[in-house]
Coordinates of C-alpha atoms and ligand atoms in Angstrom, one line a residue:
X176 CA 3.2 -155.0 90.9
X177 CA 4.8 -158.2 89.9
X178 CA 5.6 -159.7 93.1
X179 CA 2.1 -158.3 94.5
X180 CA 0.4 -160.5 91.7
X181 CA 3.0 -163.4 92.8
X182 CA 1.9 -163.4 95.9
X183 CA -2.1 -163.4 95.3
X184 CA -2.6 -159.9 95.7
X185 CA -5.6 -158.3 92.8
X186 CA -3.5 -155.8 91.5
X187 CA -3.8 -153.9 88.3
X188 CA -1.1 -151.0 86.6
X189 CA -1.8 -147.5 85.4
X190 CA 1.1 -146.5 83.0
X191 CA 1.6 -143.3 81.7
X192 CA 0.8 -144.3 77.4
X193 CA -1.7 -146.2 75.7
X194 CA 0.9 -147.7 74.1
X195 CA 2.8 -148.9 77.3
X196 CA -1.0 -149.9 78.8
X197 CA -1.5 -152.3 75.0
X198 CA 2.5 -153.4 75.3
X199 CA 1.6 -154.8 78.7
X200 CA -1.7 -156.3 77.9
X201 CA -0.3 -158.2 75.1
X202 CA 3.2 -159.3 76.2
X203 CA 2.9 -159.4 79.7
X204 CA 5.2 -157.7 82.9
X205 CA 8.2 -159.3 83.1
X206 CA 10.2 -158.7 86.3
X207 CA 14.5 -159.6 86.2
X208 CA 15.6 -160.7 89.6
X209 CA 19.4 -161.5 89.1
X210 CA 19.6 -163.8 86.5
X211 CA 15.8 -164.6 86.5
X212 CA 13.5 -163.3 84.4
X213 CA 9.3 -163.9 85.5
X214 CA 6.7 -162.5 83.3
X215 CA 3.3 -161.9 84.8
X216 CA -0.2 -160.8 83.7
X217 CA -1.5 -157.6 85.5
X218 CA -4.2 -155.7 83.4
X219 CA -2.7 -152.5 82.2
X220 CA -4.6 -148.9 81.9
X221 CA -3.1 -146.2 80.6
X222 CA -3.2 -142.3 82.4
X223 CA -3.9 -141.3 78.6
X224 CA -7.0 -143.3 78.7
X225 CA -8.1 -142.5 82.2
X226 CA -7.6 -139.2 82.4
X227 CA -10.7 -138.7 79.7
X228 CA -12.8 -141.6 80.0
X229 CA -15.1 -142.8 83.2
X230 CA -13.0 -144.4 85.8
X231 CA -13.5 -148.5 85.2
X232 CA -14.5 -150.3 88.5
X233 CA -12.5 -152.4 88.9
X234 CA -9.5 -148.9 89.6
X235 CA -12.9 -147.3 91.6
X236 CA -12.8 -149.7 94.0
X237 CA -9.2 -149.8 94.7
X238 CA -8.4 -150.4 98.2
X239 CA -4.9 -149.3 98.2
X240 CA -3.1 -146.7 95.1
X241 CA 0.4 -147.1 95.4
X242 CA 2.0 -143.9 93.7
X243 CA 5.7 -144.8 92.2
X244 CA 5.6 -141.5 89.8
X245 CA 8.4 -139.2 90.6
X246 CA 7.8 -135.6 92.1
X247 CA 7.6 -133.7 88.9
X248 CA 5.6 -136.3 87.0
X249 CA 2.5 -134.7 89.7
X250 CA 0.7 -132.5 87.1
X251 CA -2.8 -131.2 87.9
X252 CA -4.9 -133.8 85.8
X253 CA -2.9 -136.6 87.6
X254 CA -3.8 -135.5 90.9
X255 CA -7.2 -134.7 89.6
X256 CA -7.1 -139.1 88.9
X257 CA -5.9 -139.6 92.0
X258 CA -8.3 -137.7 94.0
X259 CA -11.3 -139.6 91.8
X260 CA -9.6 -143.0 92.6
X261 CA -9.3 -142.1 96.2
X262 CA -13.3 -141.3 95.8
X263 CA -14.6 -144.3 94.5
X264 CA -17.3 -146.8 96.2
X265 CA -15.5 -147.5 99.4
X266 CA -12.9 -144.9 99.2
X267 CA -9.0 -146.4 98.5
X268 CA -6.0 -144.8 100.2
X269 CA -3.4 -143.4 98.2
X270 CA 0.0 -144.6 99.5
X271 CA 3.2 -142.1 97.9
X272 CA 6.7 -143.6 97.3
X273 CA 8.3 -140.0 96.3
X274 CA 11.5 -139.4 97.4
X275 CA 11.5 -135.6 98.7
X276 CA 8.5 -133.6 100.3
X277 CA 5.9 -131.1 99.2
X278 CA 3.9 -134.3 97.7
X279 CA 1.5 -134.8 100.6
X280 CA -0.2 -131.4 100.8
X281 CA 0.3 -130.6 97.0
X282 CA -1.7 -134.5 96.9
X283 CA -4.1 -133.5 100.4
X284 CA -5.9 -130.9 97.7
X285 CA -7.3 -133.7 95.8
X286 CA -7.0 -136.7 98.4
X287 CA -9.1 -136.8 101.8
X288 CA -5.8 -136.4 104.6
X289 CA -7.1 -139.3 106.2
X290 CA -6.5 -141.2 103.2
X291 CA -3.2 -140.5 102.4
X292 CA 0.0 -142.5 103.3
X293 CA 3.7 -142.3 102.9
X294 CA 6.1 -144.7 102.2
X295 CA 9.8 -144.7 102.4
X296 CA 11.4 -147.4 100.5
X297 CA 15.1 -148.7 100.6
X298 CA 14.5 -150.9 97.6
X299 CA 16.0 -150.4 94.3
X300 CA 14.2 -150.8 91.3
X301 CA 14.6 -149.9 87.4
X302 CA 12.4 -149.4 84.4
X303 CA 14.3 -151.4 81.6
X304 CA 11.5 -151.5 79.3
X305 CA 7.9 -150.6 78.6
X306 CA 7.1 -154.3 79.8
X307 CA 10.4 -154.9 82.1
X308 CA 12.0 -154.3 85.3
X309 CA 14.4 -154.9 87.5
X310 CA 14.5 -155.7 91.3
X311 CA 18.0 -154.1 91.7
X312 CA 18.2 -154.9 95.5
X313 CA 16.3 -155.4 98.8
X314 CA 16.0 -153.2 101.5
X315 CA 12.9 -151.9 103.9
X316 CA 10.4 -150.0 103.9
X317 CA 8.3 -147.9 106.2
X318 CA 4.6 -147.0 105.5
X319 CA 1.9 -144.6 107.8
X320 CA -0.4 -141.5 107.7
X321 CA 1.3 -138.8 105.9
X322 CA -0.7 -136.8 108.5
X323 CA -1.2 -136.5 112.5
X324 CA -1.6 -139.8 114.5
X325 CA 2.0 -138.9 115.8
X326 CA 1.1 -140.4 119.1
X327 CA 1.5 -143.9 119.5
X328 CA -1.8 -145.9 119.3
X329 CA -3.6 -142.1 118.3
X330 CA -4.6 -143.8 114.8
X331 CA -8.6 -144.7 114.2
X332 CA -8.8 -148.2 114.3
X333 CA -10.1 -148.2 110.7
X334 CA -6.6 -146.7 110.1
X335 CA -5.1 -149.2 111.8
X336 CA -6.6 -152.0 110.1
X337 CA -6.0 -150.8 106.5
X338 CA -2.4 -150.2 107.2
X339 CA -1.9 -153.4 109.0
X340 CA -3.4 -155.2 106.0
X341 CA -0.9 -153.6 103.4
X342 CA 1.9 -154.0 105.6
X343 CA 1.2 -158.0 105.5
X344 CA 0.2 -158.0 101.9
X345 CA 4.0 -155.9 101.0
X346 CA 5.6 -158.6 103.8
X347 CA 3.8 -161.4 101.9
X348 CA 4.9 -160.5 98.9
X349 CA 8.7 -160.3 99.6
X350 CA 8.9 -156.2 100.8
X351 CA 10.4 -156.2 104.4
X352 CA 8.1 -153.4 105.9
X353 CA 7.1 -152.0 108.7
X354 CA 4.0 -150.0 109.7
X355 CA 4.7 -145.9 111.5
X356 CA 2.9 -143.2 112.9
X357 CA 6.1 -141.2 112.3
X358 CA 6.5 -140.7 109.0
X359 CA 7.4 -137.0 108.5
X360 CA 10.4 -138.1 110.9
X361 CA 11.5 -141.2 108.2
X362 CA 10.5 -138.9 105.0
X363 CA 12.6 -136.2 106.6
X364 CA 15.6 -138.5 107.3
X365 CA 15.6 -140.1 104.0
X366 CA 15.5 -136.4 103.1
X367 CA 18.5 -135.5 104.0
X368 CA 20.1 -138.3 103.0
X369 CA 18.9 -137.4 99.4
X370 CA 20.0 -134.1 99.8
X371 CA 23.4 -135.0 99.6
X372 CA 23.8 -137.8 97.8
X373 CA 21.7 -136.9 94.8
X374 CA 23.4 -134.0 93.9
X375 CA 26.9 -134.0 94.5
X376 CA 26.5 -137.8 92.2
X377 CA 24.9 -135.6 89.9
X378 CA 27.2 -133.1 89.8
X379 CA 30.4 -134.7 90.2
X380 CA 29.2 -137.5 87.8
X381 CA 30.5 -140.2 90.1
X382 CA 28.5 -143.4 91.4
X383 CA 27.3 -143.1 95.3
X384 CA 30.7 -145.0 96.4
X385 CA 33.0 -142.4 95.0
X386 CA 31.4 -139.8 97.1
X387 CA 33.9 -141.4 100.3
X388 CA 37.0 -141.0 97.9
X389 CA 38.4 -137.7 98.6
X390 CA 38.1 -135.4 101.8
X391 CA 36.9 -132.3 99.6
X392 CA 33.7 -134.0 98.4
X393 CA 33.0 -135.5 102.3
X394 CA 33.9 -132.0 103.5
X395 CA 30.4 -131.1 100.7
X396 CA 28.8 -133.9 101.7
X397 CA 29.0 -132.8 105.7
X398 CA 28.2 -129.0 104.7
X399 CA 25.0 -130.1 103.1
X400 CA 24.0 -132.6 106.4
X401 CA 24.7 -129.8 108.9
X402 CA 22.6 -127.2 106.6
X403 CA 20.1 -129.9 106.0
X404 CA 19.5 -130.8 109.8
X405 CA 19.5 -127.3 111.6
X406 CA 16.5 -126.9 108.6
X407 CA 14.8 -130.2 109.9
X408 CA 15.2 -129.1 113.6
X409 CA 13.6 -125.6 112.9
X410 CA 11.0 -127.6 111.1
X411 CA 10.0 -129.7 114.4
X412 CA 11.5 -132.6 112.9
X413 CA 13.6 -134.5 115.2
X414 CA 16.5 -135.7 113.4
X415 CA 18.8 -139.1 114.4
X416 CA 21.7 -138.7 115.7
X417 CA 23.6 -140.7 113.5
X418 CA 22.7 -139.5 109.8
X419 CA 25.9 -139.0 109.1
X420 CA 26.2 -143.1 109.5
X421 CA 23.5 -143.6 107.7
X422 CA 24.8 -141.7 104.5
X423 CA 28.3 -143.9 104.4
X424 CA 26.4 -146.7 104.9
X425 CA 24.2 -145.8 101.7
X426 CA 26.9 -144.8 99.6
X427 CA 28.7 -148.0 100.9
X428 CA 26.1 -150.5 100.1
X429 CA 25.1 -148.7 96.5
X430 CA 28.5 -148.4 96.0
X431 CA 28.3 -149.4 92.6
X432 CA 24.5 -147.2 92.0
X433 CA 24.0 -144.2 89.4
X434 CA 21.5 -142.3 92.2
X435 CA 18.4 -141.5 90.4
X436 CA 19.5 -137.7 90.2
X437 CA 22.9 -138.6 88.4
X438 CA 20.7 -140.5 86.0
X439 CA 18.4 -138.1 85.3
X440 CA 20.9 -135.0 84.5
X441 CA 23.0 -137.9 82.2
X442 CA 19.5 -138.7 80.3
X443 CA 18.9 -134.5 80.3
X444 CA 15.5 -135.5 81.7
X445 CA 14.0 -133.1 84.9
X446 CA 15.4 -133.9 88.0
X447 CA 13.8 -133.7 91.3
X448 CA 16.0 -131.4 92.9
X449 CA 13.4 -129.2 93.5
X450 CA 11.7 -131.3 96.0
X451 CA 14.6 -132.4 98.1
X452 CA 17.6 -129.6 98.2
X453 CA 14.7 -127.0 96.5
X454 CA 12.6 -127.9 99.4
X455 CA 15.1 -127.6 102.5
X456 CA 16.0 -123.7 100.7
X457 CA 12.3 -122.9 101.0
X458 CA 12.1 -124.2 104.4
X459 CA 15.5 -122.3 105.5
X460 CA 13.8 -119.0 104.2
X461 CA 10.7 -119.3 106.1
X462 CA 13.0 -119.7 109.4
X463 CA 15.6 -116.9 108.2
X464 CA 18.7 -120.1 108.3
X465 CA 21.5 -119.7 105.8
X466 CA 22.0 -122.5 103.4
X467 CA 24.6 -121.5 100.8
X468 CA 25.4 -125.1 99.9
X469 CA 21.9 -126.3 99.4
X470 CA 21.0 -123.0 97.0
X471 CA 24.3 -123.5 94.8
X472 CA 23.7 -127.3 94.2
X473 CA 20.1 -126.4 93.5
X474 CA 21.7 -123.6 91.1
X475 CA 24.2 -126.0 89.3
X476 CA 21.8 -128.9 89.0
X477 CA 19.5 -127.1 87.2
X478 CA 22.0 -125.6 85.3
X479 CA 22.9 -128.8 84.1
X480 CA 19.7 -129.8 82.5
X481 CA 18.6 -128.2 79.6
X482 CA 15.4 -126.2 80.2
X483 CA 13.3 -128.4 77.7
X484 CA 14.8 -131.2 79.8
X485 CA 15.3 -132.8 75.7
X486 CA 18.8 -133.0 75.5
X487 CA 22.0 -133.8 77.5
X488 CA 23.2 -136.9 77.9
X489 CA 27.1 -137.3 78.1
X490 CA 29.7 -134.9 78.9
X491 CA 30.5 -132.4 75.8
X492 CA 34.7 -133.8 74.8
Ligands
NDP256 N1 13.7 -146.5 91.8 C1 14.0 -146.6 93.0 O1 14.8 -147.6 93.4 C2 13.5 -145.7 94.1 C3 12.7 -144.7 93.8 N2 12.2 -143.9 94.8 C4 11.3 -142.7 94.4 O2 10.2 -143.3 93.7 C5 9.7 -142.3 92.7 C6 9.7 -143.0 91.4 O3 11.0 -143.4 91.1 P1 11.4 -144.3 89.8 O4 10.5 -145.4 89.7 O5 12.9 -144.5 89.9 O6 11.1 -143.2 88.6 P2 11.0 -143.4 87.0 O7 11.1 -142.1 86.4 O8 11.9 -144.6 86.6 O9 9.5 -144.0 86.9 C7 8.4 -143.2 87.0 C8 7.3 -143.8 86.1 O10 6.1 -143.0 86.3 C9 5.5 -143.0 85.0 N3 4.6 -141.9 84.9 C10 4.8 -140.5 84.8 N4 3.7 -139.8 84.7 C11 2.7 -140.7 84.8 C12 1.2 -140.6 84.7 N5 0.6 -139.5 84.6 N6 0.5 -141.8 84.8 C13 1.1 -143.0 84.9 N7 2.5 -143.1 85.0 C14 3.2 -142.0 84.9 C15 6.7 -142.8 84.0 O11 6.2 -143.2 82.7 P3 7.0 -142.8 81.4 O12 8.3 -143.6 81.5 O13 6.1 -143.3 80.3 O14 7.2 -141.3 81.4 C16 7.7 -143.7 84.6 O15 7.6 -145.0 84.1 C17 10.7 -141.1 92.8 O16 10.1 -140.1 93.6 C18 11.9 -141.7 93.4 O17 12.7 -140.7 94.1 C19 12.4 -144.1 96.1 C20 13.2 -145.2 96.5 C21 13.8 -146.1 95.5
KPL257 C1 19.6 -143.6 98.3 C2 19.8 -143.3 96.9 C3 20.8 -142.2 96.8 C4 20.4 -144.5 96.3 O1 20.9 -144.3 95.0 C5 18.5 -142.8 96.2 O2 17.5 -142.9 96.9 C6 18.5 -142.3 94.9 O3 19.3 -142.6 94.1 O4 17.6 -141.5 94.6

């Protein structure tokens, strides 16, 4: 939102609390960029608010929603929002950053199809604060229809237009991206890249760089990816041939990264294992396709968060 509203772009926030929507009316969103620190005004709602009161105009006439929640953060009254947001005078399109899948058609109850988008996003960013964050590296990103328009040059011009305009508003804004009409294809690949990563870091409580350090945890890593892909292939999904590239090159260039699944199980906060490794079981059940690795990481993650998700934290001495 910050470096939308740096580069011209009307944008306003929705935060989950009153008291975060007041915090960034009053002080501002301040966005860290290295060493730099820019604080910007974007009006601030809150869910809290929304989810009881009339929708103001100025969020009913939204052309674009961009969703940055994470998977389990979905609950019914949210998508109930959404779907009123994606309603309003002129309709807006709701575009989805989730990691994982089972978003889109859990969203396409609420949301038109033809207004729903995916993104895939190699950016990093962190919440410090109610009123900060950080910009913790570039990377690309990859926005389209969540459904149909697989064909090249299939998508309604009206489609067309919309998504060329938010592609040059994320470009203008500093967000290398790129518009698709493939994105179950790009939200399945960053899948399965996910599906290892995330929980072996979680589980092995090592940063994404220390994954390469031994030949038993690449000898997990490769069990997951060849699980993972004979899933994605039974699933239509054509998969790239070199994933496996792809996922050293990740945990080379985070090296130094906590993955967002290690940080959750270290808070004791709900992960979202559910809709990555969760996901590929389900699928693998539906086509009768062992996964043994995927359903015992799903196991021990789970495991490792309290059920309340209120504690956690460290490991016990
Ligand atoms: N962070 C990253 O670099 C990347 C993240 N992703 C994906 O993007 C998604 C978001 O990730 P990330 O930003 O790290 O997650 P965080 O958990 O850091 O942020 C999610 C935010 O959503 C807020 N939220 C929850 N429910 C609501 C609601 N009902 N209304 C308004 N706000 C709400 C939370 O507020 P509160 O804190 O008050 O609970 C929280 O600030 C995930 O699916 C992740 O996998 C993908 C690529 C990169
Ligand atoms: C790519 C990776 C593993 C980077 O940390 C990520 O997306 C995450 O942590 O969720």
């Amino acid at each position: 939102a910050a470096k939308l509203a740096a580069a011209g772009a009307d944008v306003a926030l929705v935060a989950r609390t009153e008291r975060q929507a007041a915090l960034l009316n009053g002080e501002g969103l301040a966005l860290r960029q290295g060493d730099t620190e820019t604080v910007c005004r974007v009006p601030a709602y809150s869910f809290e608010r929304l989810a009881e009161d009339r929708l103001p105009e100025r969020l009913e006439g939204a052309d674009w929603i961009m969703l940055t929640v994470k998977q389990q953060h979905l609950s019914e009254p949210l998508l109930a929002l959404l779907g009123a947001m994606a309603a309003g005078n002129g309709g807006g399109r709701l575009l989805c950053f989730q990691n994982g899948i089972g978003h889109a058609e859990r969203l396409s109850r609420f949301v038109h199809p033809s207004r729903l988008f995916l993104a895939v996003t190699t950016e990093g960013a962190k919440k410090l604060s109610g009123r900060e964050v950080a910009h913790t590296g570039a990377g690309s990103t990859w926005i389209g229809p969540a459904f149909g328009n697989d064909e090249p040059g299939t998508a309604s011009p009206e489609i067309d237009n919309a998504q060329k305009k938010a592609v040059k508003t994320l470009n203008e804004a500093g967000f290398r991206t790129f518009p698709s009409n493939q994105m179950m294809e790009i939200v399945w690949n960053k899948l399965l890249i996910n599906a290892v990563v995330n929980p072996l870091t979680a589980l092995l409580r090592v940063r994404n760089g220390e994954l390469l350090a031994t030949e038993r945890r690449i000898g997990l890593m490769r069990r997951l990816l060849d699980e993972g892909t004979a899933v994605a292939k039974a699933c239509g999904i054509p998969v790239r041939d070199d994933v496996w590239e792809q996922i050293v090159d990740v945990c080379a260039k985070t090296a130094d990264n906590a993955s967002s699944m290690l940080q959750d199980v270290s808070s004791g906060r709900p992960t979202e294992i559910d809709w990555i490794n969760g996901a590929i079981v389900e699928r693998a059940r539906r086509f009768g396709i062992p996964v043994p690795v995927h359903e015992t990481v799903c196991d021990l993650v789970k495991a490792s968060v309290p059920e309340s998700g209120q504690t956690g934290g460290p490991l016990s001495p």
